[in-house]
């Protein structure tokens, strides 16, 4: 049996189930308790677990991250909500210089079982300071894990796995996905970290994506099927460590790859995935790897301009048609 | 300040042990400087000489299960928390037997078993970590405390203000110890801080605060006893400014030309180790022979540390990829 729930509810269920299981798990962040979270992901947790475990913090991103790290150093398993990834820029020192490094620098004496949840999005008319996708910043850093679910079932299973993982995990959610629905198993389950998933089988081309653009890729694949192109869709799910095997395996089968990302093309996740494909499947490629990504601009507010900047379903279809020689 | 000014009553053994600890740190640091000039130690080496009374005064008042977080001038704090100097010296040499297996170096000493939570190379970076440690202590209903040492440079970092606000707001058992050695690298406090009287920085967070002569180990110990009691028994934070001085430059590579010889000499007259020697002789009838015996014991321990570091192997190539992830 399965239940059909939203991405938001899936995340909420993951937090509830894990907090019931392990009293070392605390949730902290700006407005996570009384307010229920800026995106309502933590709604109801205060009522069930009380103010000692669901903690509203001041607006102090660096100290929030540091508090999570410090508490993790001495045995708790905090889940920190950073509201949006844009604000994690204020916590970069704690995330990059501390969370990612303490285990290595201490010769393995420390573990940091910490999850930092942050939402991101492009295309919601929030302007340049609230419309960034910074996953590649964090995926660049050894010592961090970076997770990015696209559907409710993965959102729940991956968050549960992230909470149980003994490493610092940047758990990136997508603001435009919170209300999307999907089937989620009724029973307890975990979705493994560092494992991509083939979300749609196909033989002509592999479309590789994650978060919202994965949903667009699935829709594009349906459209492509109508015109006789059979696309395989790989959901990366974890950006670091990257599951090269699944990605390369798919490209070896289809001989073509289109990578779709909502971050900037330069030095983005797509660049990394593309390089992995070239390293692992160069001889199998029938065409150059293509990337569909965000325009290289700070996000404009005005709707028509914003729509020009973000990757759309049609952009994916066009890229696939081009790589198939059917433009 | 509502806290009693009563002096901690210390036994003769405790007093001697504090003296010995300060001497050990001083001797260790001067030996480390020598090893640096001989090319045995690389990178940055920020020495603690002059500031020993702060680490020893505070840490001697802790229980073994209490926590300490340091910054990058932390050799003395790590040793005072109970780490055998040989593991510290081996770490400075980059050897696999070092306390951080040669992965951390001078600025990143960690001894989790002893409650020493680092060694952090980013100015002010340890301060938010202490909030988390305090939160965990309070959540688990333990009666431990966490001391977080930082320098005068850190008071102008955002991390300082964010951490001070949260620790006061949540009433966490953290003692923030500002080691004001008058210089943030080469910049004197009055050129970096709009309020050179740094103790006032705590006032806007309504944290109990106290200033202490950081060159007087007994005064520091007194302050430590009061602060730790407040944190442990009432789960409240405390802010202490210890006025102290580093004899050497910011790091061994810094000749310290922004200070005069006269200034350094003035501070050396207040040397915490010399003062303690005088106190022991005048009040506890410790003889010169006793002091020589202590000195010999300390010298032997530091030499043992150097021998251990010298004779230890470097980490094997496999270690490169170890401990990136748990």
XYZ file of C-alpha atoms in Angstrom:
653
model
C 0.000 0.000 0.000
C 1.020 3.547 -0.595
C -0.226 6.958 0.413
C -0.336 9.936 -1.924
C 1.164 12.892 -0.123
C 3.004 16.106 -0.873
C 6.766 16.591 -0.870
C 6.235 18.820 2.196
C 4.279 16.143 4.060
C 6.885 13.553 3.137
C 9.621 15.655 4.730
C 7.451 16.267 7.781
C 6.809 12.538 8.159
C 10.533 11.815 7.901
C 11.299 14.274 10.703
C 8.494 12.943 12.913
C 9.388 9.303 12.454
C 13.079 9.891 13.104
C 12.425 12.098 16.139
C 10.149 9.432 17.603
C 12.858 6.842 17.047
C 15.817 8.738 18.501
C 15.671 11.350 21.258
C 19.103 12.681 20.235
C 17.505 14.293 17.200
C 16.693 17.978 17.630
C 15.293 20.383 15.072
C 16.489 23.965 15.147
C 16.295 27.004 12.946
C 14.543 30.279 12.291
C 10.800 29.926 12.923
C 10.802 26.138 12.890
C 8.820 25.782 16.126
C 5.900 28.134 16.812
C 5.606 29.226 13.179
C 5.949 25.689 11.808
C 8.761 26.517 9.390
C 8.874 29.111 6.635
C 7.637 26.414 4.233
C 5.632 24.579 6.902
C 7.858 21.522 6.780
C 8.240 21.432 10.561
C 4.571 22.053 11.298
C 3.267 20.176 14.342
C 6.698 19.112 15.579
C 6.680 21.597 18.457
C 3.316 20.242 19.640
C 4.551 16.659 19.559
C 8.132 17.023 20.751
C 8.171 20.220 22.802
C 10.418 23.284 22.854
C 13.489 21.384 24.063
C 13.621 19.431 20.806
C 12.119 21.889 18.351
C 13.985 25.119 18.847
C 13.352 28.548 17.367
C 16.611 30.409 16.864
C 17.396 34.063 16.341
C 18.200 35.101 12.768
C 21.880 34.251 13.090
C 22.822 31.795 10.352
C 26.475 31.395 11.267
C 25.667 30.617 14.881
C 22.768 28.353 13.921
C 25.070 26.224 11.789
C 27.784 26.317 14.442
C 25.305 25.309 17.130
C 24.311 22.313 15.056
C 27.932 21.327 14.563
C 28.869 21.803 18.210
C 25.895 19.757 19.388
C 26.745 17.023 16.860
C 30.362 16.954 18.090
C 29.206 15.885 21.536
C 26.599 13.306 20.598
C 23.356 14.901 19.416
C 21.962 14.545 15.898
C 20.641 17.995 15.022
C 18.577 18.837 11.961
C 19.092 22.487 11.165
C 16.695 24.368 8.922
C 18.341 27.248 7.082
C 15.116 28.456 5.502
C 16.631 29.136 2.064
C 19.992 28.282 0.619
C 20.586 31.961 -0.065
C 21.032 32.472 3.673
C 23.555 29.655 3.974
C 26.056 32.055 2.443
C 26.158 33.618 5.923
C 26.960 30.229 7.398
C 29.597 29.202 4.869
C 32.415 29.406 7.413
C 30.721 26.974 9.744
C 29.622 24.616 6.963
C 32.779 24.615 4.864
C 35.545 25.339 7.372
C 34.095 23.441 10.305
C 31.428 20.837 9.492
C 33.261 19.515 6.458
C 36.718 19.489 8.045
C 36.497 18.516 11.700
C 36.523 14.792 11.147
C 39.544 14.879 8.867
C 41.491 17.460 10.855
C 40.946 15.541 14.073
C 42.320 12.353 12.559
C 38.887 10.705 12.682
C 38.157 11.506 16.334
C 35.016 13.503 15.562
C 31.872 12.680 13.692
C 29.312 15.309 12.746
C 25.891 13.677 12.357
C 24.258 16.895 11.216
C 21.640 17.632 8.571
C 21.346 21.169 7.225
C 18.072 21.583 5.337
C 17.826 24.453 2.887
C 15.261 25.231 0.218
C 16.180 26.702 -3.118
C 14.451 27.652 -6.341
C 14.609 29.730 -9.457
C 11.497 31.039 -11.130
C 9.227 32.142 -8.294
C 9.706 35.885 -8.886
C 11.744 36.320 -5.728
C 14.553 38.334 -7.267
C 18.279 37.696 -7.340
C 18.934 37.295 -3.599
C 16.216 34.672 -3.130
C 16.493 32.717 -6.384
C 19.823 30.966 -6.292
C 20.671 27.326 -6.685
C 23.935 26.809 -4.873
C 24.162 23.023 -4.752
C 27.433 22.945 -6.655
C 29.083 25.148 -4.007
C 28.511 22.496 -1.394
C 29.014 19.530 -3.716
C 32.513 20.928 -4.305
C 33.611 20.279 -0.718
C 34.964 16.912 0.467
C 33.564 16.030 3.874
C 30.047 17.171 3.037
C 27.291 15.075 1.510
C 24.743 16.839 -0.683
C 21.271 15.454 -1.242
C 18.593 16.825 -3.592
C 15.279 14.916 -3.820
C 12.798 15.473 -6.619
C 9.760 13.404 -5.571
C 7.973 12.873 -2.213
C 9.057 9.244 -1.812
C 12.715 10.215 -2.158
C 12.258 13.318 -0.038
C 11.129 11.124 2.844
C 13.504 8.210 2.347
C 16.547 10.384 1.732
C 15.872 12.682 4.698
C 15.591 9.666 6.983
C 18.873 8.331 5.625
C 20.523 11.742 5.954
C 19.467 11.970 9.605
C 20.922 8.516 10.307
C 24.151 9.281 8.450
C 27.151 10.132 10.625
C 28.341 12.890 8.286
C 27.260 16.487 7.716
C 24.622 16.462 4.993
C 23.403 19.467 3.028
C 19.821 18.485 2.323
C 18.536 20.689 -0.484
C 14.811 20.996 -1.080
C 13.012 22.783 -3.886
C 10.517 25.510 -3.075
C 8.376 24.808 -6.126
C 8.106 21.115 -5.224
C 6.637 21.417 -1.706
C 3.059 21.100 -2.969
C 3.750 18.379 -5.553
C 2.263 14.980 -4.770
C 3.493 11.451 -5.144
C 3.116 7.939 -3.830
C 5.021 7.162 -0.670
C 5.160 3.688 0.890
C 3.144 3.264 4.072
C 5.786 1.167 5.737
C 9.105 2.276 7.168
C 11.788 2.590 4.468
C 15.066 4.355 3.767
C 16.302 5.618 0.411
C 20.058 5.099 0.211
C 22.356 8.110 -0.098
C 24.883 8.245 -2.933
C 22.620 6.253 -5.223
C 21.052 7.680 -8.384
C 17.869 6.153 -9.757
C 16.698 5.515 -13.294
C 13.253 7.061 -13.046
C 12.290 6.214 -16.637
C 13.726 3.508 -18.844
C 14.619 4.419 -22.435
C 17.078 3.538 -25.197
C 17.759 6.647 -27.302
C 19.122 9.293 -24.944
C 19.769 9.763 -21.222
C 18.431 12.881 -19.531
C 20.175 13.423 -16.197
C 18.722 15.759 -13.612
C 17.569 16.325 -10.011
C 15.151 18.493 -8.018
C 12.532 20.365 -10.067
C 14.208 19.980 -13.457
C 13.918 16.207 -12.975
C 10.136 16.641 -13.020
C 10.462 18.731 -16.185
C 12.694 16.044 -17.679
C 10.059 13.375 -16.980
C 7.416 15.475 -18.697
C 9.762 16.184 -21.597
C 10.368 12.438 -21.951
C 6.616 11.823 -22.292
C 6.441 14.461 -24.979
C 9.485 13.013 -26.755
C 7.895 9.563 -26.720
C 5.064 11.030 -28.782
C 7.529 11.987 -31.496
C 9.353 8.665 -31.395
C 12.290 9.437 -29.116
C 12.682 7.034 -26.199
C 14.424 8.922 -23.410
C 15.847 7.396 -20.240
C 15.712 9.708 -17.213
C 18.236 9.446 -14.383
C 17.511 11.173 -11.079
C 20.883 11.943 -9.514
C 19.324 12.341 -6.009
C 22.691 12.664 -4.220
C 25.101 15.206 -5.698
C 27.997 14.261 -3.452
C 29.086 11.495 -3.419
C 27.987 11.296 -7.045
C 26.787 7.907 -8.328
C 28.916 7.859 -11.459
C 28.164 4.208 -12.094
C 24.438 4.657 -12.686
C 24.943 7.775 -14.820
C 27.715 6.293 -16.949
C 25.893 2.967 -17.179
C 22.837 4.673 -18.629
C 24.854 6.680 -21.154
C 26.682 3.528 -22.262
C 23.244 2.116 -23.031
C 21.747 5.130 -24.823
C 24.929 6.713 -26.254
C 23.654 10.240 -25.710
C 23.394 12.510 -22.681
C 21.526 15.709 -21.873
C 22.061 17.176 -18.406
C 19.423 19.483 -17.000
C 20.151 21.691 -14.004
C 18.627 24.784 -12.469
C 21.974 26.240 -11.383
C 24.306 28.242 -13.584
C 26.024 26.292 -16.336
C 29.528 27.569 -15.547
C 31.211 25.413 -12.911
C 27.847 23.858 -12.062
C 26.736 20.297 -11.348
C 26.225 19.718 -15.076
C 29.879 20.413 -15.750
C 30.863 17.753 -13.222
C 28.390 15.182 -14.499
C 29.493 15.874 -18.066
C 33.136 15.313 -17.145
C 32.275 12.032 -15.424
C 30.491 10.875 -18.588
C 33.494 11.784 -20.727
C 35.838 9.976 -18.345
C 33.629 6.895 -18.182
C 31.818 6.573 -21.501
C 33.651 8.631 -24.130
C 33.865 5.751 -26.591
C 30.139 5.101 -26.280
C 29.031 8.616 -27.164
C 27.355 9.247 -30.508
C 27.076 12.984 -29.853
C 28.591 15.643 -27.584
C 27.092 15.868 -24.108
C 24.601 18.715 -23.892
C 23.629 20.891 -20.955
C 20.435 22.787 -20.245
C 20.931 25.249 -17.413
C 20.080 28.594 -15.906
C 21.034 31.743 -17.828
C 24.277 33.255 -16.539
C 22.640 36.208 -14.847
C 21.499 37.146 -11.355
C 17.807 36.287 -11.430
C 15.578 39.122 -12.684
C 12.244 39.746 -10.976
C 10.094 40.493 -14.019
C 8.158 37.389 -15.053
C 8.971 37.368 -18.800
C 12.666 37.898 -18.128
C 12.684 35.248 -15.432
C 11.070 32.728 -17.766
C 13.833 33.420 -20.283
C 16.425 32.617 -17.621
C 15.108 29.341 -16.173
C 15.276 25.979 -17.936
C 11.818 24.990 -19.197
C 10.377 21.733 -20.476
C 10.627 22.986 -24.060
C 14.335 23.686 -23.612
C 14.838 20.054 -22.663
C 12.811 18.813 -25.626
C 14.790 21.029 -27.976
C 18.122 19.891 -26.566
C 17.148 16.240 -26.964
C 15.891 16.764 -30.511
C 19.148 18.513 -31.347
C 21.342 15.781 -29.900
C 19.220 13.197 -31.809
C 19.708 15.119 -35.062
C 15.982 15.841 -35.168
C 15.962 19.545 -34.425
C 28.493 41.325 40.401
C 26.647 39.113 42.821
C 29.326 36.444 42.851
C 31.416 35.981 45.968
C 34.973 37.285 45.797
C 36.193 34.571 48.128
C 39.459 33.037 47.081
C 39.570 29.396 46.107
C 41.350 27.334 48.727
C 44.054 25.339 47.022
C 46.262 22.644 48.430
C 50.027 22.759 48.195
C 49.912 19.995 45.633
C 47.409 21.873 43.505
C 49.562 24.995 43.578
C 52.693 23.104 42.625
C 50.846 21.314 39.911
C 49.645 24.612 38.427
C 53.198 25.932 38.480
C 54.502 22.777 36.851
C 51.827 22.932 34.167
C 52.713 26.519 33.254
C 56.387 25.675 33.146
C 55.664 22.645 30.979
C 53.718 24.754 28.481
C 56.439 27.430 28.379
C 59.200 24.891 27.926
C 57.197 23.023 25.313
C 56.572 26.211 23.329
C 60.179 27.372 23.414
C 61.263 23.922 22.274
C 58.666 24.000 19.503
C 60.098 27.339 18.319
C 63.529 25.732 18.174
C 62.166 22.780 16.222
C 60.465 25.207 13.821
C 63.718 27.017 13.079
C 65.350 23.622 12.512
C 62.715 22.854 9.899
C 61.075 20.058 11.863
C 57.774 21.904 12.084
C 56.072 23.545 9.104
C 53.195 25.912 8.490
C 52.146 28.417 11.110
C 53.234 28.084 14.717
C 51.403 30.416 17.105
C 53.101 30.254 20.466
C 51.475 30.764 23.855
C 54.527 31.978 25.812
C 53.370 34.634 28.265
C 49.737 33.521 28.343
C 50.169 30.292 30.356
C 48.328 31.530 33.425
C 45.090 31.822 31.466
C 44.917 28.228 30.252
C 46.250 26.752 33.490
C 44.172 28.967 35.771
C 40.978 28.066 33.995
C 41.498 24.459 33.022
C 42.875 23.418 36.424
C 39.464 24.352 37.843
C 37.585 22.060 35.433
C 36.556 18.451 35.810
C 38.044 15.977 33.348
C 34.646 15.507 31.654
C 34.191 19.231 30.996
C 34.846 20.624 27.538
C 37.348 23.126 26.183
C 37.307 24.767 22.754
C 40.312 26.755 21.642
C 41.357 28.845 18.682
C 44.666 28.522 16.820
C 46.999 29.421 19.733
C 45.901 26.341 21.588
C 48.902 24.116 22.362
C 48.894 25.266 25.984
C 45.171 24.717 26.399
C 45.383 21.221 24.950
C 48.258 20.283 27.262
C 46.474 21.802 30.249
C 43.387 19.715 29.406
C 45.477 16.624 29.867
C 46.918 15.648 26.508
C 50.414 14.201 26.804
C 52.806 16.759 25.241
C 54.398 14.034 23.150
C 51.211 13.685 21.102
C 51.087 17.432 20.642
C 54.722 17.628 19.548
C 54.222 14.694 17.164
C 51.265 16.546 15.651
C 53.434 19.621 15.102
C 55.954 17.361 13.361
C 53.126 16.016 11.147
C 53.637 12.481 12.383
C 51.013 9.741 12.438
C 51.359 9.469 16.220
C 50.192 13.082 16.583
C 46.997 13.788 18.448
C 45.218 14.409 15.120
C 47.259 11.740 13.281
C 49.224 14.447 11.503
C 46.135 15.714 9.686
C 45.529 18.792 11.828
C 48.831 20.443 12.707
C 49.487 23.285 15.113
C 46.116 25.012 14.659
C 43.960 21.894 14.749
C 44.693 19.868 17.860
C 41.798 17.679 19.012
C 41.595 15.298 21.956
C 38.005 14.179 22.227
C 38.677 11.675 25.018
C 40.027 14.497 27.143
C 37.182 16.853 26.181
C 39.418 19.095 24.098
C 37.239 20.016 21.117
C 39.875 21.824 18.993
C 41.942 23.806 17.656
C 40.065 26.089 15.159
C 41.938 28.193 12.636
C 39.195 30.659 11.731
C 39.048 33.684 14.040
C 35.847 33.434 16.086
C 34.953 30.109 14.459
C 34.899 28.146 17.698
C 32.420 30.468 19.377
C 29.229 29.144 17.724
C 30.446 25.583 18.296
C 30.462 26.290 22.023
C 26.786 27.262 21.802
C 26.055 23.804 20.398
C 28.121 22.090 23.076
C 26.299 24.089 25.740
C 22.954 23.224 24.172
C 23.809 19.521 24.188
C 24.884 19.664 27.849
C 21.639 21.345 28.821
C 19.507 19.037 26.672
C 21.096 15.925 28.193
C 20.687 17.454 31.663
C 24.383 17.014 32.419
C 26.246 19.261 34.813
C 29.255 19.750 32.566
C 30.509 23.109 31.346
C 32.291 24.275 28.224
C 35.069 26.847 28.211
C 35.617 28.609 24.907
C 38.886 30.512 24.549
C 39.275 33.205 21.909
C 41.462 36.215 21.234
C 40.828 39.945 21.106
C 40.573 39.794 17.307
C 37.491 37.604 17.535
C 35.341 40.211 19.260
C 34.902 42.000 15.951
C 33.641 38.907 14.127
C 29.936 38.334 13.574
C 30.305 34.881 15.111
C 31.147 36.483 18.455
C 27.942 38.498 18.571
C 25.688 35.748 17.278
C 27.107 33.261 19.759
C 26.965 35.644 22.726
C 23.344 36.444 22.019
C 22.309 32.812 21.726
C 24.229 31.586 24.738
C 22.672 34.303 26.889
C 19.196 33.855 25.432
C 19.236 30.106 26.069
C 21.175 30.253 29.373
C 23.798 27.726 28.390
C 26.705 26.587 30.597
C 29.440 28.170 28.507
C 32.289 30.327 29.748
C 33.688 32.549 27.041
C 37.247 33.471 27.905
C 38.666 36.376 25.969
C 42.437 36.194 26.015
C 43.219 39.822 25.356
C 46.911 39.811 24.457
C 46.506 43.337 23.075
C 47.125 42.489 19.419
C 45.065 40.887 16.666
C 48.012 39.685 14.625
C 49.871 43.030 14.277
C 46.982 45.381 14.970
C 46.589 46.718 18.511
C 43.133 46.503 20.047
C 42.590 50.284 20.052
C 42.973 50.363 16.259
C 40.482 47.525 15.731
C 37.746 48.018 18.275
C 35.462 51.019 18.709
C 35.362 50.117 22.396
C 38.913 49.179 23.440
C 37.552 48.212 26.862
C 36.528 44.812 25.529
C 34.779 43.563 28.665
C 31.987 45.972 27.769
C 31.246 43.882 24.690
C 29.421 41.439 26.956
C 27.208 44.074 28.517
C 24.714 44.346 25.664
C 24.027 40.609 25.995
C 23.511 40.880 29.733
C 26.068 38.193 30.448
C 27.770 38.136 33.853
C 31.277 39.393 33.212
C 34.574 39.799 34.930
C 38.030 41.066 34.061
C 41.109 39.369 35.431
C 44.886 39.802 35.406
C 45.830 37.070 32.969
C 49.435 37.139 34.179
C 48.417 35.997 37.668
C 47.466 32.354 37.740
C 45.892 32.531 41.194
C 43.662 35.413 40.189
C 42.665 33.523 37.067
C 41.966 30.397 39.079
C 39.694 32.394 41.399
C 37.763 33.809 38.498
C 37.570 30.367 36.957
C 36.108 28.837 40.105
C 33.376 31.483 40.233
C 32.604 31.274 36.525
C 32.495 27.520 36.435
C 30.249 27.356 39.489
C 27.831 29.800 37.869
C 27.781 27.805 34.653
C 27.574 24.399 36.286
C 25.096 25.077 39.063
C 22.867 27.624 37.390
C 23.362 26.830 33.701
C 24.342 30.367 32.908
C 27.002 31.704 30.614
C 29.884 33.841 31.786
C 32.243 36.185 30.013
C 35.772 36.697 31.274
C 38.399 38.986 29.866
C 41.902 37.947 30.823
C 44.436 40.687 30.138
C 47.580 38.954 29.015
C 50.511 39.233 26.636
C 52.286 37.053 24.129
C 56.035 37.431 24.271
C 56.555 36.310 20.720
C 55.074 37.521 17.458
C 51.737 36.405 16.098
C 53.455 33.318 14.743
C 57.070 32.230 14.737
C 57.417 33.838 11.309
C 56.425 37.252 12.731
C 59.305 39.355 14.137
C 56.726 41.565 15.861
C 58.116 44.918 14.748
C 54.883 46.649 15.664
C 55.875 46.415 19.338
C 58.798 47.918 21.248
C 61.387 45.944 23.189
C 60.502 48.091 26.180
C 56.876 47.035 26.009
C 57.803 43.364 25.934
C 60.237 43.852 28.837
C 57.558 45.574 30.895
C 55.279 42.583 30.433
C 58.047 40.096 31.166
C 58.371 41.700 34.596
C 54.884 40.351 35.260
C 55.741 36.873 34.045
C 53.217 34.392 35.466
C 55.785 31.661 36.034
C 58.263 33.894 37.853
C 55.447 35.290 39.995
C 54.280 31.816 40.887
C 57.822 30.770 41.804
C 58.040 33.694 44.174
C 54.645 32.811 45.654
C 55.632 29.196 46.198
C 58.884 30.188 47.887
C 57.327 32.820 50.120
C 54.145 31.008 51.093
C 54.860 27.316 50.836
C 58.582 27.237 51.651
C 59.442 25.636 48.341
C 63.220 25.720 48.025
C 65.409 26.447 45.030
C 66.299 22.771 45.003
C 62.635 21.874 44.761
C 62.251 24.247 41.833
C 65.297 22.803 40.104
C 63.833 19.325 40.507
C 60.567 20.483 38.930
C 62.456 22.137 36.089
C 64.436 18.969 35.430
C 61.265 16.920 35.388
C 59.623 19.308 32.913
C 62.694 19.471 30.687
C 62.811 15.688 30.590
C 59.169 15.524 29.612
C 59.637 17.994 26.760
C 62.746 16.192 25.555
C 60.764 12.960 25.646
C 58.118 14.663 23.494
C 60.726 15.721 20.932
C 62.281 12.244 20.874
C 58.860 10.685 20.429
C 58.012 13.068 17.579
C 61.403 12.567 15.910
C 61.243 8.799 16.044
C 57.606 8.508 14.921
C 56.752 7.768 11.290
C 54.901 10.077 8.944
C 51.355 8.987 8.045
C 51.275 6.262 5.364
C 49.976 7.188 1.866
C 46.694 5.381 2.579
C 45.942 7.967 5.269
C 45.344 10.627 2.613
C 41.808 9.444 1.935
C 40.990 8.241 5.438
C 38.499 10.052 7.675
C 37.017 12.316 5.008
C 33.717 10.626 5.850
C 32.632 8.616 8.843
